[in-house]
Amino acid sequence: MDMKTLPRHRTLSRRILGIGAAVFLGGLAAGCDSGDKKGLTVGFSQIGSESGWRAAETKLARQGAEQRGITLKFSDAQQRQENQIKAVRSFIAQGVDAILLAPVVSSGWDEVLGEAKAANIPVILLDRQIDTPNVDLYLTAVTSDTIEEGRVAGRWLAGKVQGRDCRIVEIQGTVGASLVANRKKGFEEAIATAPNLHLVRTQSGEFTRAKGKEVMEGFLKAEAPGSICAVYAHNDDMMIGAIQAIKEAGLKPGTDILTVSIDGVPDIFKAMADGDANATVELAPDMAPRAYDILLAYRKDHAPPPKWVQTPSKLYEPDTAAAEYARRKDLY
Ligand code: AHR
């Protein structure tokens, strides 16, 4: 795929030339590489704002664009794939230079990404992957290793309960999202090594606090009092809802019921500092700024980036929680 380097009003005629002349235009783009970052217009199709983490990703996308002189066209899809497909088509019609897509679900993207490719507009996937036989439909994906996130959480729990028999409930993320199957797979892989760990219930909390609370209330009603040893949530926001439900059931979260979740949002660090939570696996929210730097480098040297750019997944526990809370509370 080639990066457009020409003034917008002449884009259409160039686009017809686009594919055939990609290599030739590459020279032009290189010619424009005077370190000038201005003029890059990027469309970002964001899933919505279901969690503190997603709000932080959006905030850093805006800040990162400003810092690099990039014009950002932002679209909030309210959790709906059809809105994202509409947004991508609108970005193509506007002739943007590149598109960032955080795909709410993993399937159903080939057609619209084919249109972006035909229009010579590179697409970078953020924080979630897509299922496609044709990886050339996107330039690269900036995501964490979402299977490893589950493994880290499962290994932590196995280490924490030290052979004690432990019945676990799981609050999954949005059904159909790539990372949900992965975070589940990694966790199950890790606990399979410990015969004392039993995953007894699982349900989607749609990555929101309200739904996380509701699901945990259901688990507490369905299970005999004191029979739940731990809860694993695919994100911190659902866990914060679950912690509320545990407290309202008269139990002590972090003690009576262990907690492990994913994201690293400030409120989970506060909960850990207060003794109400035990562990979180951080998901780095600065995925858009990483994507901008990939696009700017690609614009410069036209060397395609690796198909996957992995972000770190670090485990945090209460010992550093107060300091981490102080460090992050203004970011989200
Ligand atoms: O895709 C990343 C996930 O989406 C985050 O873990 C979660 O908070 C968000 O909803």
Coordinates of C-alpha atoms and ligand atoms in Angstrom, one line a residue:
M1 CA 0.0 0.0 0.0
D2 CA 1.3 3.5 -0.7
M3 CA 0.9 6.7 1.3
K4 CA -0.7 9.7 -0.5
T5 CA 1.4 12.7 -0.5
L6 CA -0.4 15.0 -2.8
P7 CA -2.7 18.0 -2.1
R8 CA -6.2 16.8 -1.5
H9 CA -8.1 18.5 -4.3
R10 CA -6.1 16.5 -6.8
T11 CA -6.5 13.2 -5.0
L12 CA -9.2 11.8 -7.2
S13 CA -7.3 12.0 -10.4
R14 CA -4.1 10.7 -8.7
R15 CA -6.1 7.9 -7.0
I16 CA -7.0 6.5 -10.4
L17 CA -3.3 6.5 -11.1
G18 CA -2.7 5.4 -7.5
I19 CA -2.0 1.7 -7.6
G20 CA -0.1 1.7 -10.9
A21 CA 2.0 4.6 -9.9
A22 CA 2.5 3.6 -6.3
V23 CA 6.2 3.0 -6.6
F24 CA 6.7 6.2 -8.6
L25 CA 4.7 8.3 -6.2
G26 CA 6.8 6.8 -3.4
G27 CA 9.6 8.8 -4.8
L28 CA 7.5 11.9 -4.5
A29 CA 6.6 11.1 -0.9
A30 CA 10.3 10.6 -0.2
G31 CA 10.8 14.0 -1.9
C32 CA 8.3 15.5 0.6
D33 CA 10.1 14.0 3.5
S34 CA 11.5 17.3 4.8
G35 CA 10.6 16.2 8.3
D36 CA 7.4 18.1 7.7
K37 CA 4.7 16.2 9.6
K38 CA 2.0 18.7 8.6
G39 CA -0.6 17.8 6.1
L40 CA -1.3 14.3 7.4
T41 CA -5.0 13.8 7.9
V42 CA -6.0 10.6 9.7
G43 CA -9.5 9.2 10.3
F44 CA -10.1 7.3 13.5
S45 CA -13.0 4.9 13.8
Q46 CA -13.3 4.4 17.6
I47 CA -15.5 1.8 19.2
G48 CA -17.1 4.1 21.7
S49 CA -16.4 4.9 25.4
E50 CA -17.4 1.7 27.2
S51 CA -14.5 1.8 29.6
G52 CA -12.0 4.1 31.3
W53 CA -9.3 2.5 29.1
R54 CA -11.1 3.3 25.9
A55 CA -11.6 6.9 27.0
A56 CA -7.8 7.1 27.7
E57 CA -7.0 5.7 24.2
T58 CA -9.2 8.4 22.7
K59 CA -7.6 11.1 24.8
L60 CA -4.1 10.0 23.8
A61 CA -5.2 9.8 20.1
R62 CA -6.3 13.4 20.2
Q63 CA -3.2 14.6 22.1
G64 CA -0.8 12.6 20.0
A65 CA -2.3 14.0 16.8
E66 CA -2.0 17.6 18.1
Q67 CA 1.6 17.0 19.1
R68 CA 2.5 15.8 15.6
G69 CA 0.5 18.4 13.7
I70 CA -1.8 15.7 12.4
T71 CA -5.4 16.5 11.5
L72 CA -7.6 13.9 13.3
K73 CA -11.1 13.1 12.1
F74 CA -12.7 11.2 14.9
S75 CA -15.8 8.9 14.9
D76 CA -17.5 7.3 17.9
A77 CA -19.3 4.1 16.7
Q78 CA -21.3 3.6 19.9
Q79 CA -20.3 -0.1 20.0
R80 CA -21.8 -0.7 16.6
Q81 CA -19.9 -2.3 13.7
E82 CA -22.2 -0.8 11.1
N83 CA -21.3 2.7 12.4
Q84 CA -17.6 1.9 12.0
I85 CA -18.1 0.7 8.4
K86 CA -20.0 3.9 7.7
A87 CA -17.2 5.9 9.3
V88 CA -14.5 4.2 7.2
R89 CA -16.4 4.8 4.0
S90 CA -16.8 8.5 5.0
F91 CA -13.1 8.8 5.6
I92 CA -12.4 7.3 2.2
A93 CA -14.8 9.7 0.6
Q94 CA -13.1 12.6 2.4
G95 CA -9.7 11.4 1.0
V96 CA -7.9 11.0 4.3
D97 CA -4.3 10.0 4.2
A98 CA -4.7 7.0 6.6
I99 CA -7.3 5.3 8.8
L100 CA -7.1 4.0 12.4
L101 CA -9.7 1.3 13.2
A102 CA -10.4 -0.2 16.6
P103 CA -12.6 -3.1 15.4
V104 CA -15.4 -3.7 17.8
V105 CA -15.8 -7.3 16.6
S106 CA -13.3 -9.5 14.6
S107 CA -15.3 -10.5 11.5
G108 CA -17.0 -8.7 8.6
W109 CA -14.3 -6.1 7.6
D110 CA -12.9 -7.4 4.3
E111 CA -15.3 -5.5 2.0
V112 CA -14.8 -2.0 3.5
L113 CA -11.1 -2.6 4.0
G114 CA -10.9 -3.6 0.4
E115 CA -12.4 -0.2 -0.5
A116 CA -9.8 1.6 1.6
K117 CA -7.0 -0.4 -0.2
A118 CA -8.5 0.4 -3.6
A119 CA -8.4 4.0 -2.6
N120 CA -4.8 3.6 -1.6
I121 CA -5.4 4.6 2.1
P122 CA -3.5 2.6 4.6
V123 CA -5.4 1.2 7.6
I124 CA -3.9 0.5 11.0
L125 CA -5.8 -1.7 13.5
L126 CA -5.7 -0.6 17.1
D127 CA -6.1 -2.8 20.3
R128 CA -8.1 -5.5 18.6
Q129 CA -7.5 -7.8 15.6
I130 CA -9.7 -8.9 12.8
D131 CA -10.3 -12.4 11.2
T132 CA -9.4 -12.2 7.5
P133 CA -7.6 -14.5 5.1
N134 CA -6.1 -11.3 3.5
V135 CA -3.8 -9.5 5.9
D136 CA -2.8 -7.1 3.1
L137 CA -6.1 -5.4 3.8
Y138 CA -4.4 -3.5 6.6
L139 CA -0.9 -2.0 7.0
T140 CA -0.3 -3.3 10.6
A141 CA -2.0 -3.9 13.9
V142 CA -1.0 -2.2 17.2
T143 CA -2.2 -4.5 19.9
S144 CA -1.1 -6.3 23.1
D145 CA -0.7 -10.1 23.1
T146 CA -4.2 -10.7 24.4
I147 CA -3.6 -14.5 25.0
E148 CA -0.6 -13.7 27.1
E149 CA -2.7 -11.2 29.1
G150 CA -5.0 -14.1 30.1
R151 CA -2.0 -16.3 30.9
V152 CA -0.4 -13.6 33.1
A153 CA -3.7 -13.3 35.0
G154 CA -4.1 -17.1 35.3
R155 CA -0.5 -17.6 36.5
W156 CA -0.9 -14.9 39.1
L157 CA -4.0 -16.6 40.5
A158 CA -2.3 -20.0 40.6
G159 CA 0.6 -18.5 42.5
K160 CA -1.7 -16.6 44.8
V161 CA -3.9 -19.5 46.0
Q162 CA -0.9 -21.8 46.3
G163 CA -2.7 -25.2 45.8
R164 CA -5.8 -24.2 47.8
D165 CA -9.0 -25.3 46.1
C166 CA -10.5 -22.3 44.3
R167 CA -13.7 -21.9 42.4
I168 CA -13.4 -19.1 39.8
V169 CA -16.0 -17.0 38.0
E170 CA -15.2 -15.1 34.8
I171 CA -16.7 -11.9 33.5
Q172 CA -16.0 -11.8 29.7
G173 CA -15.8 -8.8 27.4
T174 CA -17.9 -7.9 24.4
V175 CA -19.1 -11.0 22.5
G176 CA -17.3 -11.3 19.1
A177 CA -14.4 -9.1 20.0
S178 CA -11.0 -10.8 19.0
L179 CA -9.4 -10.3 22.4
V180 CA -12.3 -11.9 24.4
A181 CA -11.6 -15.4 23.1
N182 CA -7.9 -14.8 23.5
R183 CA -8.1 -13.5 27.1
K184 CA -10.3 -16.5 28.0
K185 CA -7.9 -19.0 26.2
G186 CA -4.8 -17.7 27.8
F187 CA -6.4 -17.8 31.3
E188 CA -7.7 -21.3 30.8
E189 CA -4.3 -22.4 29.6
A190 CA -2.6 -21.1 32.7
I191 CA -5.1 -22.5 35.2
A192 CA -5.1 -25.9 33.5
T193 CA -1.7 -26.3 35.1
A194 CA -3.3 -26.2 38.5
P195 CA -5.9 -28.9 39.3
N196 CA -7.1 -26.9 42.3
L197 CA -8.4 -24.1 40.1
H198 CA -11.9 -24.6 38.7
L199 CA -13.6 -22.1 36.3
V200 CA -17.3 -22.6 37.3
R201 CA -19.2 -19.7 35.7
T202 CA -18.6 -17.3 32.8
Q203 CA -20.7 -14.5 31.2
S204 CA -20.2 -11.3 29.2
G205 CA -20.2 -8.0 31.0
E206 CA -19.7 -6.1 27.7
F207 CA -16.7 -4.3 29.1
T208 CA -18.8 -1.9 31.2
R209 CA -19.0 -1.3 35.0
A210 CA -22.8 -1.5 35.2
K211 CA -22.9 -4.8 33.4
G212 CA -19.9 -6.2 35.3
K213 CA -21.8 -5.4 38.6
E214 CA -25.0 -7.1 37.3
V215 CA -23.2 -10.2 36.2
M216 CA -21.4 -10.5 39.5
E217 CA -24.7 -10.1 41.4
G218 CA -26.0 -13.0 39.3
F219 CA -23.0 -15.2 40.1
L220 CA -23.3 -14.4 43.9
K221 CA -27.0 -15.3 43.8
A222 CA -26.4 -18.5 41.9
E223 CA -23.5 -19.8 44.0
A224 CA -23.6 -21.0 47.6
P225 CA -22.3 -18.2 50.0
G226 CA -18.5 -18.4 50.4
S227 CA -18.2 -20.8 47.4
I228 CA -16.6 -18.2 45.1
C229 CA -12.9 -17.9 45.7
A230 CA -11.9 -15.6 42.8
V231 CA -13.2 -13.5 40.0
Y232 CA -11.4 -12.9 36.7
A233 CA -12.6 -10.0 34.6
H234 CA -11.5 -9.2 31.0
N235 CA -11.2 -5.5 32.0
D236 CA -10.9 -3.4 35.1
D237 CA -14.2 -1.5 34.6
M238 CA -16.2 -4.7 34.9
M239 CA -14.2 -5.6 37.9
I240 CA -15.0 -2.3 39.6
G241 CA -18.6 -3.1 39.1
A242 CA -18.1 -6.6 40.5
I243 CA -16.3 -5.2 43.5
Q244 CA -19.3 -3.1 44.3
A245 CA -21.6 -6.2 44.0
I246 CA -19.3 -8.2 46.3
K247 CA -19.4 -5.4 48.9
E248 CA -23.2 -5.1 48.6
A249 CA -23.4 -8.9 49.3
G250 CA -21.6 -8.2 52.6
L251 CA -18.3 -9.8 51.4
K252 CA -14.8 -8.3 51.3
P253 CA -13.4 -8.0 47.8
G254 CA -9.7 -8.8 47.6
T255 CA -10.0 -11.0 50.7
D256 CA -13.1 -13.2 50.7
I257 CA -13.1 -13.1 46.9
L258 CA -9.8 -12.5 45.0
T259 CA -9.8 -10.3 42.0
V260 CA -7.6 -10.2 38.8
S261 CA -8.4 -8.1 35.7
I262 CA -6.9 -6.3 32.7
D263 CA -6.3 -2.7 31.7
G264 CA -4.6 -0.7 34.5
V265 CA -7.1 2.1 34.8
P266 CA -6.6 4.4 37.8
D267 CA -9.7 3.2 39.7
I268 CA -8.4 -0.4 39.9
F269 CA -5.2 1.0 41.4
K270 CA -7.3 2.9 43.9
A271 CA -9.2 -0.3 44.7
M272 CA -5.9 -2.2 45.1
A273 CA -4.5 0.5 47.4
D274 CA -7.8 0.3 49.5
G275 CA -7.4 -3.5 49.7
D276 CA -10.5 -4.2 47.5
A277 CA -8.6 -5.7 44.5
N278 CA -5.5 -7.8 44.1
A279 CA -4.0 -7.6 40.6
T280 CA -4.3 -6.0 37.1
V281 CA -2.5 -6.6 33.8
E282 CA -1.8 -3.3 32.2
L283 CA -2.9 -2.6 28.6
A284 CA -0.9 0.4 27.2
P285 CA -3.5 3.1 26.1
D286 CA -1.1 5.0 23.8
M287 CA -1.8 2.9 20.7
A288 CA -2.8 5.8 18.4
P289 CA 0.5 7.7 19.0
R290 CA 2.4 4.5 18.2
A291 CA 0.3 4.2 15.0
Y292 CA 1.0 7.9 14.0
D293 CA 4.8 7.3 14.3
I294 CA 4.5 4.1 12.1
L295 CA 2.5 6.2 9.5
L296 CA 5.0 9.0 9.5
A297 CA 7.9 6.6 9.2
Y298 CA 6.1 4.7 6.4
R299 CA 5.4 8.0 4.7
K300 CA 9.2 8.7 4.8
D301 CA 10.7 5.4 3.7
H302 CA 7.8 3.4 2.4
A303 CA 9.2 0.4 4.2
P304 CA 6.1 -1.6 5.3
P305 CA 6.1 -2.0 9.1
P306 CA 5.8 -5.5 10.6
K307 CA 2.2 -6.8 10.5
W308 CA 1.9 -6.8 14.2
V309 CA 3.3 -4.2 16.6
Q310 CA 3.0 -5.6 20.1
T311 CA 2.4 -3.4 23.2
P312 CA 3.6 -4.4 26.7
S313 CA 1.4 -6.3 29.3
K314 CA 2.8 -5.7 32.8
L315 CA 1.3 -7.2 35.9
Y316 CA 0.6 -4.8 38.9
E317 CA -0.1 -5.7 42.5
P318 CA -1.1 -3.7 45.6
D319 CA 2.5 -2.9 46.6
T320 CA 2.8 -0.2 43.9
A321 CA -0.9 0.7 43.7
A322 CA -0.9 4.0 45.5
A323 CA 2.0 5.4 43.4
E324 CA 0.5 4.1 40.2
Y325 CA -2.9 5.6 41.1
A326 CA -1.2 9.0 41.7
R327 CA 0.7 8.7 38.3
R328 CA -2.3 7.8 36.2
K329 CA -5.4 9.5 37.8
D330 CA -5.0 12.6 35.6
L331 CA -4.5 10.6 32.4
Y332 CA -7.8 8.9 32.2
Ligands
AHR1 O1 -9.8 -3.6 23.2 C1 -9.3 -3.3 24.4 C2 -10.4 -3.5 25.5 O2 -11.5 -2.7 25.1 C3 -10.0 -3.0 26.9 O3 -9.4 -4.0 27.6 C4 -11.4 -2.7 27.4 O4 -11.3 -1.9 28.5 C5 -12.0 -2.0 26.2 O5 -13.4 -2.1 26.3

